[in-house]
Amino acid sequence: MSEPRSDLSLADFRPRPALVRKETSIDKPRFPVIDAHNHLVEPFGGGWDKKPVSLLIDLLDEAGIRVFVDLDGGWGENVLHRHLDYFKAVAPERFVLFGGVDWDAWPEQGDGFGEWAARQLRAQAARGAQGLKIWKGFGLQVHDQHGQLVTVADERLNPLWATAGELGLPVTIHVADPVAFFDPLSPTNERWEELHAHPDWQFPSPPFPSFLSIMDGLANLVANHPQTTFIGAHVGCYAESLQWVSQLLDRCPNLYVDISARIGELGRQPYSARRFFIDYADRILFGSDMGPDLEYYRLMYRFLETDDEYFNYGLSEIPAQGRWYIYGLYLPATVLEKVYYRNAARVILNRAE
Ligand SMILES: [Zn+2]
């Protein structure tokens, strides 16, 4: 006879909540939606450049997504062209494409990098890019011609941000987040399983700057460029502290946030999150960041629209960002309409609707 088990590994733990819960399925969002943060190609978007665009449009129709913002335009003409020709040419009203910055050119451009990047942005805009995406390597892995880390508020980049403002292109920016990726991979790290599976997602400080010093840089960047519209990705890059994000929103009217890939964070602080949505209803943009995925869109609608309790914030059995569940926010219709559509229409499409 085998001994009764006295221990269980975390990976084998599969608790099934005994709680009897209401489960609402929302097939269509209450209002049309602009997905302000998503991707269409690998590694984040699911390779839609290899499938017929008509299938994608059917999926977006089914999901109630009227406009899809694809952040994968990059900087190479080929990438931008491919997306513009493949997706936008088929349905110009349905797709918006953001360009990017080629940081690898810094050593060659030296202190003139900011001017050079600004010229690149003008060229991208002329070809049809409608915004600029700054990826998380900024503040962590971008180096100048001397091999020094470029900080987020580095003044050499002023021409780039000023040009985005002048052209009316919003800058979707992701820095630092999440906090736990800066903490040691110890049993107290709430994202231990995720970091264990992806060791390269850790940014221990040192050698990396601390989380809060990067966030200070973001705050300074946004405050220093009031003419430029910034969209802080993933709830302003600090969904773990809505207090911090609220303070920056109060200080900087040119800042907006998207909620992409962070219903796990928002939904575990439902009282604060609901207040946050109501207080900043004009500043929050819907975004998914999970590729065009019908099931995930519906999960987001359930989170935003219902008062369902204690449900999985992801599509896998064990939620990827940590072993907790979330609570719906049952947002008022006026707030939903702004978050789903109106804010992004104003900020990204320059349309007051
Ligand atoms: Zn993304």
PDB file of C-alpha atoms and ligand atoms in Angstrom, residues 37 39 71 133 135 234 289, ligand 1:
ATOM      1  CA  HIS A  37      -3.791  47.494 -28.383  1.00  0.00           C
ATOM      2  CA  HIS A  39      -1.096  42.444 -32.785  1.00  0.00           C
ATOM      3  CA  LEU A  71       0.929  47.783 -33.149  1.00  0.00           C
ATOM      4  CA  LYS A 133       4.521  51.958 -30.485  1.00  0.00           C
ATOM      5  CA  TRP A 135       8.220  48.445 -26.769  1.00  0.00           C
ATOM      6  CA  HIS A 234      -1.300  47.792 -19.700  1.00  0.00           C
ATOM      7  CA  ASP A 289      -3.190  42.266 -26.633  1.00  0.00           C
TER       8      ASP A 289
HETATM    9 ZN    ZN B   1       1.106  44.314 -26.947  1.00  0.00          ZN
END
